[in-house]
Amino acid sequence: MTILLVYVNDMIVTGDDMQEITSLQKQLTVVFDIKVLGQLKYFLRIEVAYSRGNLLLSQRKHIADLLKYTGMSNYKLACTPIEAKHCIRASKESDQVDSGSYQRLVRKLIYLSHTRPDIAYSVGVLSQYLHDPREVHHQAAQRVLAYLKGTIGMGILFKKGDSLTVGIYTDADYAGLVDDRCSSTGSCCLIGGNLVTW
């Protein structure tokens, strides 16, 4: 089997049949001017590291650039991305912040959650206030950055194995959202012990 992943003018060719991969690359060179760069190391700000057949996807450089961009490089670390039983809500009492810079920051955090499912919930909370961000929301976003600073090398590990066992886990918080008393749910799916969706 051969898989071709294309994003604009970048592509990844992978699979378990080297002959088929080589054949596809030859066919692509007939139509396109391509360069074969060898084993995948970096794609769309996602770093790929290999170890004993295992694969680690991380965004260490993207996080470092984000910390530098936001001036958070020298801030204290946070042990969690959001406070347990947080009370972040729409607040007219808190000062307004620049919505453009807040939205850019949250967009960058959303992209980071592709390899960092540990921040997905907190980024989801921050995303609820894109239309009217306040200082309390900005402080919560800074906490996520402080957490990322302390966990910069984390990512998603895909372990090589023979099992294709599917495991699905879910959790729910009934009426736990502060603003509208809606419930929030979370789920993750593992195949062969490797996290594939969340």
CSV table of C-alpha atoms in Angstrom, one decimal, residues 28-100:
chain,number,residue,atom,x,y,z
A,28,LEU,CA,5.4,12.1,-10.6
A,29,THR,CA,8.7,13.3,-12.0
A,30,VAL,CA,7.2,13.0,-15.5
A,31,VAL,CA,4.5,15.6,-14.7
A,32,PHE,CA,6.1,17.6,-12.0
A,33,ASP,CA,9.5,18.9,-11.1
A,34,ILE,CA,10.0,17.2,-7.8
A,35,LYS,CA,12.8,16.7,-5.3
A,36,VAL,CA,13.0,13.5,-3.2
A,37,LEU,CA,14.3,14.6,0.2
A,38,GLY,CA,14.6,11.2,1.8
A,39,GLN,CA,13.1,10.2,5.2
A,40,LEU,CA,10.5,12.7,6.5
A,41,LYS,CA,11.9,15.0,9.2
A,42,TYR,CA,9.8,18.2,9.1
A,43,PHE,CA,6.4,18.9,7.5
A,44,LEU,CA,4.1,21.8,8.1
A,45,ARG,CA,5.9,22.8,11.3
A,46,ILE,CA,5.6,19.2,12.6
A,47,GLU,CA,8.9,17.5,13.5
A,48,VAL,CA,9.2,13.8,12.9
A,49,ALA,CA,11.7,11.8,15.0
A,50,TYR,CA,12.4,8.0,14.6
A,51,SER,CA,13.5,5.6,17.3
A,52,ARG,CA,13.5,1.8,17.1
A,53,GLY,CA,10.6,1.7,14.7
A,54,ASN,CA,8.6,4.2,16.7
A,55,LEU,CA,7.6,7.6,15.5
A,56,LEU,CA,7.3,10.9,17.5
A,57,LEU,CA,5.5,13.9,16.1
A,58,SER,CA,6.2,17.1,17.9
A,59,GLN,CA,6.2,20.9,17.3
A,60,ARG,CA,9.2,21.9,19.5
A,61,LYS,CA,10.4,24.6,17.1
A,62,HIS,CA,6.9,26.0,16.6
A,63,ILE,CA,6.4,26.3,20.3
A,64,ALA,CA,9.8,28.0,20.8
A,65,ASP,CA,8.9,30.5,18.0
A,66,LEU,CA,5.5,31.1,19.6
A,67,LEU,CA,7.1,31.7,23.0
A,68,LYS,CA,9.5,34.2,21.4
A,69,TYR,CA,6.8,35.9,19.4
A,70,THR,CA,4.6,36.4,22.5
A,71,GLY,CA,7.5,37.4,24.8
A,72,MET,CA,6.8,34.4,27.1
A,73,SER,CA,10.4,33.0,26.9
A,74,ASN,CA,11.3,34.2,30.4
A,75,TYR,CA,7.9,33.5,32.2
A,76,LYS,CA,7.5,31.0,35.0
A,77,LEU,CA,6.2,27.5,34.0
A,78,ALA,CA,2.7,26.2,34.7
A,79,CYS,CA,2.1,22.6,35.6
A,80,THR,CA,-1.3,22.4,33.8
A,81,PRO,CA,-2.6,24.2,30.7
A,82,ILE,CA,-5.8,25.4,32.6
A,83,GLU,CA,-6.9,25.5,36.2
A,84,ALA,CA,-8.9,22.5,37.4
A,85,LYS,CA,-12.6,23.6,37.8
A,86,HIS,CA,-11.8,26.9,36.1
A,87,CYS,CA,-14.3,29.7,36.0
A,88,ILE,CA,-13.3,31.3,32.7
A,89,ARG,CA,-16.4,33.0,31.3
A,90,ALA,CA,-17.6,35.9,29.2
A,91,SER,CA,-16.8,38.9,31.4
A,92,LYS,CA,-17.7,42.5,31.0
A,93,GLU,CA,-15.8,43.5,34.2
A,94,SER,CA,-12.4,42.5,32.8
A,95,ASP,CA,-10.6,44.9,30.5
A,96,GLN,CA,-10.9,44.3,26.7
A,97,VAL,CA,-7.7,43.1,24.9
A,98,ASP,CA,-6.8,43.5,21.2
A,99,SER,CA,-9.1,40.9,19.5
A,100,GLY,CA,-6.7,40.5,16.5
